[in-house]
Amino acid sequence: MTLIQSFTEGQEVTGHYLLKSALVKQTNSTPPKDYLDLILADTSGEISAKFWDASSVDKEAFFAPMLVKVRGVVQLYRDRLQFKINKIRPATDEDGFNITDFVRAAPVPPNDLVYTIKTAASSIDDVELQVIIEHCFGKVGDKLMHYPAAKGMHHAFYAGLAYHMVRMLELAEFVCKQRPFLNRDLLVAGIILHDIAKTEELTAELGIVSEYSFTGKLIGHIPLAASWITEAAITHGMDVNSEKIVLLQHMILAHHNLPEWGSTVQPQIPEALALHLIDQMDAKLQAAEDAISMMPNTENWTTPVRALENKAFYRAKGE
Amino acid sequence: MTLIQSFTEGQEVTGHYLLKSALVKQTNSTPPKDYLDLILADTSGEISAKFWDASSVDKEAFFAPMLVKVRGVVQLYRDRLQFKINKIRPATDEDGFNITDFVRAAPVPPNDLVYTIKTAASSIDDVELQVIIEHCFGKVGDKLMHYPAAKGMHHAFYAGLAYHMVRMLELAEFVCKQRPFLNRDLLVAGIILHDIAKTEELTAELGIVSEYSFTGKLIGHIPLAASWITEAAITHGMDVNSEKIVLLQHMILAHHNLPEWGSTVQPQIPEALALHLIDQMDAKLQAAEDAISMMPNTENWTTPVRALENKAFYRAKGE
Amino acid sequence: MTLIQSFTEGQEVTGHYLLKSALVKQTNSTPPKDYLDLILADTSGEISAKFWDASSVDKEAFFAPMLVKVRGVVQLYRDRLQFKINKIRPATDEDGFNITDFVRAAPVPPNDLVYTIKTAASSIDDVELQVIIEHCFGKVGDKLMHYPAAKGMHHAFYAGLAYHMVRMLELAEFVCKQRPFLNRDLLVAGIILHDIAKTEELTAELGIVSEYSFTGKLIGHIPLAASWITEAAITHGMDVNSEKIVLLQHMILAHHNLPEWGSTVQPQIPEALALHLIDQMDAKLQAAEDAISMMPNTENWTTPVRALENKAFYRAKGE
Amino acid sequence: MTLIQSFTEGQEVTGHYLLKSALVKQTNSTPPKDYLDLILADTSGEISAKFWDASSVDKEAFFAPMLVKVRGVVQLYRDRLQFKINKIRPATDEDGFNITDFVRAAPVPPNDLVYTIKTAASSIDDVELQVIIEHCFGKVGDKLMHYPAAKGMHHAFYAGLAYHMVRMLELAEFVCKQRPFLNRDLLVAGIILHDIAKTEELTAELGIVSEYSFTGKLIGHIPLAASWITEAAITHGMDVNSEKIVLLQHMILAHHNLPEWGSTVQPQIPEALALHLIDQMDAKLQAAEDAISMMPNTENWTTPVRALENKAFYRAKGE
Amino acid sequence: MTLIQSFTEGQEVTGHYLLKSALVKQTNSTPPKDYLDLILADTSGEISAKFWDASSVDKEAFFAPMLVKVRGVVQLYRDRLQFKINKIRPATDEDGFNITDFVRAAPVPPNDLVYTIKTAASSIDDVELQVIIEHCFGKVGDKLMHYPAAKGMHHAFYAGLAYHMVRMLELAEFVCKQRPFLNRDLLVAGIILHDIAKTEELTAELGIVSEYSFTGKLIGHIPLAASWITEAAITHGMDVNSEKIVLLQHMILAHHNLPEWGSTVQPQIPEALALHLIDQMDAKLQAAEDAISMMPNTENWTTPVRALENKAFYRAKGE
Amino acid sequence: MTLIQSFTEGQEVTGHYLLKSALVKQTNSTPPKDYLDLILADTSGEISAKFWDASSVDKEAFFAPMLVKVRGVVQLYRDRLQFKINKIRPATDEDGFNITDFVRAAPVPPNDLVYTIKTAASSIDDVELQVIIEHCFGKVGDKLMHYPAAKGMHHAFYAGLAYHMVRMLELAEFVCKQRPFLNRDLLVAGIILHDIAKTEELTAELGIVSEYSFTGKLIGHIPLAASWITEAAITHGMDVNSEKIVLLQHMILAHHNLPEWGSTVQPQIPEALALHLIDQMDAKLQAAEDAISMMPNTENWTTPVRALENKAFYRAKGE
């Protein structure tokens, strides 16, 4: 199997790849002709692909995400590699491949990530906080096993959401040790819940977000998570006006720090501030690491990174 | 009884007034001396007052809001009238005055306002929306009879919140007639609920806000109202993910229109847009009307109005 | 006649339509070929159309706006319907169609709109204000019968300007009843004049704006309307420094409220504030109503609406 | 006569000074006492002054601007010099002083400034532009001889407006020589008219602005000057829609460059751009020169300069 | 010795304290009288103090920072405690106190902090980076032993700058372990150098910043540190255009992330981004910890914290 | 030779032109075909050109900048002229043309410009300033003879940087005469050095910028020039902390005036302010002059000018 990352201009390739996006488009010829505009992916990267001779049957046969077998040639188009498909068919069971082997995923198995998160949840001393988290886990179901953390900003891969939580939990342990005045219970609960409603805000399969959901557009994951806490408290007979629950909701509402980033209240307890800073650090460093690691070996500058002030990043030569 | 609005420089006044604010301050003399820095009010306006010869007993005896009897003289201080108190005592039952007669209030009796709001609520065809509103009324209790709509921006008077709702409902009826494509049920429900959690966000007595509450600071009235809807739905066995409830929460969350004004989602249904525009129109015209009506007769320009781009307003001579 | 709104993929259509835009473009083939890139419209909507086999004669024969007869087929191109023209010719008198029957227009006849506006003008008590309005009507001529209120933001249709005025006048009557302290004369005059210089700022035919005029780009409709008032006053021997005329000019200059929206002074009389709020309410609700009403029946979300924070609007299913 | 600039702490001074501002204030003693809070000025600078023992008669006797004779002592108050008045009386004719000798003024006699401006006006080839300027001179009358250019931002001194014009005209001559493609007629006319309506926007006497006028607040000098041009054109039978007049109005409207600085159109002809840049250069360098030249000799840093990003300026030692 | 933190209203206190600020001010009495407006401090906090009966000699005798012995009484003034001094004199050697015992300082001895920093510097593999750091240490001298990191935003205490570096180095070790793709050498060097020119930007004694220096105002610590690196490279014969030195300067220039925060380039290598995020995390959490820890025990809300969006912080009751 | 400015639709042209940009692109036909997308230029303007029938050899043979001989026809494509190439080959020595004759250049010979700049440098009285400038000249080498001042904003032509300096020096002479309080030495030095590091920030050949350099992206020309001054001072044994050198660096760092324009310090000496204003005036007027002078004769409006608020400029008819 040839990894996409290793494709070179002029190379002829036959192999199985993940179909990550599939659109029927038209050529600009007179009259226009339909063709398939695809994105092929594997764990090493992704590449734009064109199937020029798509039949009416083909147009109905391919949709994302699915596993396909392709034959074709790598070409250069506008300074970027592109794959010209000569033959394409859906993969079959006989091919003996598993689609999940082609999906970019967190570097830790989802089971381990979820185990780590649940262990952290059960390490919280406060029982009510534990019950609230448990309630939210119930709403999320197994989405925690595979949801990405975003459409494209950061952790946009299989189990990216859980991986983001786990790395933040690691940072939180260190910060709580550096600064013992922080309330560990609140911070751990805040980390687990801060993005949990992304599972409802986004529609995703195999770690790939296809769109914002109806609720995602009209409510957004921050007020949604606040409502989940209310729901958990009401359902389990807690006082929604208690200091603990108000502080937990505050952490969720404030974790984007500023109105223009989605927070209408600013952090007003140290744990809310810590949550915001830990979230920033993990999200931004991950975005930088992704940009650098997925850049072709022949380049020194990445394409502009939307999550990082839209700046291109430089990979040092280390001369 | 002399109305505050009619005070003139040099006038000697004896009478009962509402003590709206009472602070112990110190003179800048050497050594400093304590005095009482007060605001007296009646329905016609308010005036700064000083009681220079406050004893230790006096410092404990006066707090806002209460009714007092004062004797003193009107003076000019930095171009504004000020009242120098020579004698002051708390009003007694024998004085025969009712504190509420001194409080600035909506021009319609609270009972009538609440009746109008409840009639509007019961005119909603959708039973679930009615139940949600009813649930929120239950949380508010009789605060609807007297709460102001804000600390100082607009409708900062007794029953100002209910008055604001009623005027918005009137506007909504007109707009629904002009534009029949609007969903009246949603708009009426949105108007009744959009500011209802101000009763929890603010601490107020006699129409006067003393401060933002703990929950008000950390959550804010917009996410709070969204959580109340969740609570109502859960309590009454409704589906929190139904289109109706998502749209109702969307209206609340979007009614300030922009992140910098407190809305992290923007209006995405016509009724949410209408709610925002009706809210703006009533709030801003009320602020202008208040500024013009409470300005001394001898002036043509008001002091700058914070709710209106901090601009002074001009009262035309109509020559 | 098949309405554009009802076009479906694959349908063959023959009929008359309004040619709203006509450009000669080139294919990307080698060598490129010229074709006609058109927009066809009727009262129900509009559709992109291509005439691939345009001759040199065709390129000179078609220009917007005109009435044409076409034959062709509806196709899907990049998720949107598009019309492939096989035959096209200008409509002739014998065809028996009137171009105005194909133009999107205000839902009230222009004559009635103008009558309503003139009635409102003559209801103003102040004679000088009447004379100023009359002078401006003289400058506008019959453009009031057909001009749109904007290029695309809101009321971008035949007689949209007059319709906008009439709906604002209705709102103003209601608001003046709710708040009798407002000066009705000033508010009515302000509404009639606030956008009147759009007839000079924009170049439009059949309700379609083709471009900003020379004066429109260099002066803009707001300072232009202020100058018209000066002109009216000078011509009719009024004192340009009188309170009345200064206030009227102030209303025009302030009606966009903020510098970034085109107003270098902010409202400083209640009537200027009311004018701004009424303008906003009518313009924004109309933009929302247009977006919802012109969306294909199969969709739930409109395309992003530029006048409304560039947000897509949702049409509730009302389940 | 002792110049204010040369006052030193502890110095006893008797002399004549300009009373530039006079307010009755109250001490914070118990009870408060009235005193006069004054600003004394001469051509070298100004100083805050207090007259603690003001009688009822004194309070009515002093108003700005007038010439007074004072006796008192220079003190240090909060790190700044202040003048404690022991005796004060209005100057009389017998004193033999002329108030204008005490007023800070442009370094060129007003007659010369106005002569230079009129010469520039008559050097314009285009007769209509000349007529428009003449018309505006007629409206301004002799205010051009003494008006300042602003309340405090720059050229806030006697004949500051005319001085600003003259220096801009000098710069324009140079720039037209460097760049002959510029239309000198338009640029000269634009310079003369760009701030001319400040004579109506501001209320000023002896080069000191006391306040914004009614028209100044509600219209502002930029739209006002545009209306004056309309008035001139109508009065003298010119076509207000001619290219020349539209361009002239455009220059006035655009000369602040950005909406947040008061221009709703941006420069779209080179002469409008040149006008903006020349205005900026003269206004800002003058503000810097004023700040440096009026700073006490013992200081190296000025107080923050509002017109210059609110930055303090440094006077180099030139070691 | 009574700690300032434990002062209560009405308490009579005699003891030694650090004089942190000393100004001669005037009462508002007629005529005004001079008094000393002081800030007294010890390691537990600080308090405003007044010495009303200051003689001419006193005014010259006290300046900050120095150690004084005072006698007086704690009073309440505008809701805050204040100390009324009856007697005050400079401390003498016989008193047996050391001023440094009264100064708020990092919780780790300066020697240890500097040792940790130097150890980190010598752990860098790249010799040129080591030499550059060494050169900068030479310029700083022993200021690293006592300089604060800022005037008031964060780490505004004795050895605050070194403490900030050490904590950032701890965070960096952790982050480098979490994300091994980061270049540890660059990150460690960036942390040590990012704020090092604050020792030149600020004038400070005993951990207290009195003002920005001449160079601090005109250059600022960020471009200053970049120039120091140039100076080090030139002095030690390195190539200023090598990748390593450009990246190091980039890290310094970019560490405030955005132009409005002082960075004209944005992070474009992962280490620059990490430096920014680690700096933010340490600075902001320290500001929150300081605000919470120095708040009186009787309060639940701090005063607004300028470094944290100017928000008041809440100390949870932990009910 | 036919000047590009005089090309008309349908014209057949054979001649030599500068190849300013050369990209291999693909047609959208099925399958796509490679073609050359070129920009041809001469001193009168530039034009997009296509060579549809490019062979594999052609794709390697053409790169910018080079001189080519072409034969082809002028066509209209999307309202703009475009050149369809039938034959193309690199120019040879035998053709007898010099590439520099085809490059748009400053209207003054580079030798004269550099002579003027060096004369200005040697007119500076202060020897240290002279030495610093000399040092920077040494770093720049002969780039001053041909570098443009920017990629596209202003002075984007051969020797544009030197021309910009010379015109600024002329303006500075005039301003120093108008305002003798300015320090001419500092101002002249600041003008010569303010953009000098653009020779390192940009990669350019024949007056055409191809990209920002590594150092340009990571440091930027402003901090770079500041470091050059440090380097000069260190190398020549000057005190980097002297007032003179701090002020010179301040001028460089502050000359963009605001953080969002690249200056983290604002002008705090009059010479820094003057430098900023002179830079603005020359850059912006040049951008306007370029836009007007390079517009086709048949147009009245330029395309939007990015350096001038992205506004189109109007060329008056001067009727």
PDB file of C-alpha atoms in Angstrom, chain E residues 188-304:
ATOM      1  CA  VAL E 188      14.276  27.521  27.061  1.00  0.00           C
ATOM      2  CA  ALA E 189      16.333  30.331  25.509  1.00  0.00           C
ATOM      3  CA  GLY E 190      13.140  32.180  24.554  1.00  0.00           C
ATOM      4  CA  ILE E 191      11.768  31.949  28.082  1.00  0.00           C
ATOM      5  CA  ILE E 192      14.957  33.272  29.634  1.00  0.00           C
ATOM      6  CA  LEU E 193      15.228  36.174  27.184  1.00  0.00           C
ATOM      7  CA  HIS E 194      11.586  37.137  26.500  1.00  0.00           C
ATOM      8  CA  ASP E 195      11.257  39.655  29.325  1.00  0.00           C
ATOM      9  CA  ILE E 196      14.912  40.179  30.165  1.00  0.00           C
ATOM     10  CA  ALA E 197      14.977  43.738  28.829  1.00  0.00           C
ATOM     11  CA  LYS E 198      12.366  44.714  31.379  1.00  0.00           C
ATOM     12  CA  THR E 199      15.403  45.331  33.554  1.00  0.00           C
ATOM     13  CA  GLU E 200      16.127  48.261  31.253  1.00  0.00           C
ATOM     14  CA  GLU E 201      12.527  49.225  30.413  1.00  0.00           C
ATOM     15  CA  LEU E 202      11.556  49.708  34.057  1.00  0.00           C
ATOM     16  CA  THR E 203      13.144  51.595  36.920  1.00  0.00           C
ATOM     17  CA  ALA E 204      12.720  49.523  40.069  1.00  0.00           C
ATOM     18  CA  GLU E 205      14.039  49.221  43.590  1.00  0.00           C
ATOM     19  CA  LEU E 206      13.193  46.556  46.171  1.00  0.00           C
ATOM     20  CA  GLY E 207      10.767  44.982  43.677  1.00  0.00           C
ATOM     21  CA  ILE E 208       8.807  48.188  43.270  1.00  0.00           C
ATOM     22  CA  VAL E 209       8.623  49.863  39.853  1.00  0.00           C
ATOM     23  CA  SER E 210       8.705  53.645  40.085  1.00  0.00           C
ATOM     24  CA  GLU E 211       8.455  54.420  36.355  1.00  0.00           C
ATOM     25  CA  TYR E 212       9.250  53.475  32.781  1.00  0.00           C
ATOM     26  CA  SER E 213      12.758  54.510  31.814  1.00  0.00           C
ATOM     27  CA  PHE E 214      13.638  56.814  28.906  1.00  0.00           C
ATOM     28  CA  THR E 215      14.569  53.782  26.789  1.00  0.00           C
ATOM     29  CA  GLY E 216      11.540  51.896  28.039  1.00  0.00           C
ATOM     30  CA  LYS E 217       9.182  54.568  26.771  1.00  0.00           C
ATOM     31  CA  LEU E 218      10.850  55.143  23.405  1.00  0.00           C
ATOM     32  CA  ILE E 219      11.864  51.577  22.506  1.00  0.00           C
ATOM     33  CA  GLY E 220      10.079  49.082  24.762  1.00  0.00           C
ATOM     34  CA  HIS E 221      11.405  45.807  26.151  1.00  0.00           C
ATOM     35  CA  ILE E 222      10.548  43.695  23.100  1.00  0.00           C
ATOM     36  CA  PRO E 223      12.591  45.494  20.414  1.00  0.00           C
ATOM     37  CA  LEU E 224      15.204  46.121  23.096  1.00  0.00           C
ATOM     38  CA  ALA E 225      15.706  42.409  23.726  1.00  0.00           C
ATOM     39  CA  ALA E 226      15.917  41.828  19.987  1.00  0.00           C
ATOM     40  CA  SER E 227      18.726  44.394  19.820  1.00  0.00           C
ATOM     41  CA  TRP E 228      20.508  42.751  22.731  1.00  0.00           C
ATOM     42  CA  ILE E 229      20.588  39.524  20.754  1.00  0.00           C
ATOM     43  CA  THR E 230      22.064  41.402  17.787  1.00  0.00           C
ATOM     44  CA  GLU E 231      24.609  42.945  20.118  1.00  0.00           C
ATOM     45  CA  ALA E 232      25.526  39.552  21.595  1.00  0.00           C
ATOM     46  CA  ALA E 233      25.896  38.010  18.152  1.00  0.00           C
ATOM     47  CA  ILE E 234      28.071  40.842  16.795  1.00  0.00           C
ATOM     48  CA  THR E 235      30.197  40.935  19.915  1.00  0.00           C
ATOM     49  CA  HIS E 236      30.822  37.197  19.822  1.00  0.00           C
ATOM     50  CA  GLY E 237      31.316  36.959  16.087  1.00  0.00           C
ATOM     51  CA  MET E 238      28.159  35.073  15.180  1.00  0.00           C
ATOM     52  CA  ASP E 239      26.217  35.392  11.945  1.00  0.00           C
ATOM     53  CA  VAL E 240      23.178  37.565  12.685  1.00  0.00           C
ATOM     54  CA  ASN E 241      21.426  36.127   9.631  1.00  0.00           C
ATOM     55  CA  SER E 242      21.717  32.471  10.683  1.00  0.00           C
ATOM     56  CA  GLU E 243      18.445  30.580  11.073  1.00  0.00           C
ATOM     57  CA  LYS E 244      19.053  30.103  14.792  1.00  0.00           C
ATOM     58  CA  ILE E 245      19.422  33.790  15.589  1.00  0.00           C
ATOM     59  CA  VAL E 246      16.529  34.844  13.371  1.00  0.00           C
ATOM     60  CA  LEU E 247      14.293  32.281  15.099  1.00  0.00           C
ATOM     61  CA  LEU E 248      15.403  33.434  18.540  1.00  0.00           C
ATOM     62  CA  GLN E 249      14.657  37.060  17.674  1.00  0.00           C
ATOM     63  CA  HIS E 250      11.359  35.972  16.147  1.00  0.00           C
ATOM     64  CA  MET E 251      10.374  34.314  19.429  1.00  0.00           C
ATOM     65  CA  ILE E 252      11.035  37.510  21.379  1.00  0.00           C
ATOM     66  CA  LEU E 253       9.248  39.728  18.845  1.00  0.00           C
ATOM     67  CA  ALA E 254       6.213  37.424  18.570  1.00  0.00           C
ATOM     68  CA  HIS E 255       5.695  36.498  22.212  1.00  0.00           C
ATOM     69  CA  HIS E 256       2.852  38.986  22.765  1.00  0.00           C
ATOM     70  CA  ASN E 257       1.069  37.355  19.811  1.00  0.00           C
ATOM     71  CA  LEU E 258      -0.873  40.351  18.428  1.00  0.00           C
ATOM     72  CA  PRO E 259      -0.032  43.919  17.363  1.00  0.00           C
ATOM     73  CA  GLU E 260      -2.404  45.427  19.909  1.00  0.00           C
ATOM     74  CA  TRP E 261      -0.472  43.539  22.604  1.00  0.00           C
ATOM     75  CA  GLY E 262       2.919  44.646  21.269  1.00  0.00           C
ATOM     76  CA  SER E 263       3.926  42.019  18.705  1.00  0.00           C
ATOM     77  CA  THR E 264       4.231  43.121  15.097  1.00  0.00           C
ATOM     78  CA  VAL E 265       4.931  39.571  13.965  1.00  0.00           C
ATOM     79  CA  GLN E 266       2.788  36.619  14.990  1.00  0.00           C
ATOM     80  CA  PRO E 267       4.242  33.277  16.093  1.00  0.00           C
ATOM     81  CA  GLN E 268       5.311  31.334  13.010  1.00  0.00           C
ATOM     82  CA  ILE E 269       7.243  28.526  14.623  1.00  0.00           C
ATOM     83  CA  PRO E 270       5.761  26.171  17.242  1.00  0.00           C
ATOM     84  CA  GLU E 271       8.288  27.271  19.874  1.00  0.00           C
ATOM     85  CA  ALA E 272       7.206  30.921  19.516  1.00  0.00           C
ATOM     86  CA  LEU E 273       3.608  29.857  19.967  1.00  0.00           C
ATOM     87  CA  ALA E 274       4.505  27.741  23.006  1.00  0.00           C
ATOM     88  CA  LEU E 275       6.446  30.653  24.510  1.00  0.00           C
ATOM     89  CA  HIS E 276       3.408  32.913  24.123  1.00  0.00           C
ATOM     90  CA  LEU E 277       1.023  30.373  25.648  1.00  0.00           C
ATOM     91  CA  ILE E 278       3.305  29.519  28.585  1.00  0.00           C
ATOM     92  CA  ASP E 279       3.840  33.232  29.279  1.00  0.00           C
ATOM     93  CA  GLN E 280       0.083  33.831  29.255  1.00  0.00           C
ATOM     94  CA  MET E 281      -0.639  30.912  31.514  1.00  0.00           C
ATOM     95  CA  ASP E 282       1.924  31.838  34.143  1.00  0.00           C
ATOM     96  CA  ALA E 283       1.170  35.573  34.088  1.00  0.00           C
ATOM     97  CA  LYS E 284      -2.599  35.235  34.269  1.00  0.00           C
ATOM     98  CA  LEU E 285      -2.775  32.484  36.855  1.00  0.00           C
ATOM     99  CA  GLN E 286      -0.327  34.442  39.000  1.00  0.00           C
ATOM    100  CA  ALA E 287      -2.511  37.535  38.697  1.00  0.00           C
ATOM    101  CA  ALA E 288      -5.537  35.528  39.785  1.00  0.00           C
ATOM    102  CA  GLU E 289      -3.650  33.891  42.667  1.00  0.00           C
ATOM    103  CA  ASP E 290      -2.363  37.287  43.846  1.00  0.00           C
ATOM    104  CA  ALA E 291      -5.821  38.851  43.685  1.00  0.00           C
ATOM    105  CA  ILE E 292      -7.410  36.023  45.670  1.00  0.00           C
ATOM    106  CA  SER E 293      -4.629  35.720  48.245  1.00  0.00           C
ATOM    107  CA  MET E 294      -4.364  39.430  49.035  1.00  0.00           C
ATOM    108  CA  MET E 295      -8.094  40.035  49.447  1.00  0.00           C
ATOM    109  CA  PRO E 296      -9.346  40.717  52.980  1.00  0.00           C
ATOM    110  CA  ASN E 297     -10.788  37.645  54.665  1.00  0.00           C
ATOM    111  CA  THR E 298     -14.160  39.278  55.030  1.00  0.00           C
ATOM    112  CA  GLU E 299     -14.693  39.700  51.289  1.00  0.00           C
ATOM    113  CA  ASN E 300     -15.823  37.246  48.606  1.00  0.00           C
ATOM    114  CA  TRP E 301     -15.041  39.426  45.594  1.00  0.00           C
ATOM    115  CA  THR E 302     -11.692  41.029  44.781  1.00  0.00           C
ATOM    116  CA  THR E 303     -11.416  44.493  43.328  1.00  0.00           C
ATOM    117  CA  PRO E 304     -11.297  44.390  39.491  1.00  0.00           C
TER     118      PRO E 304
END
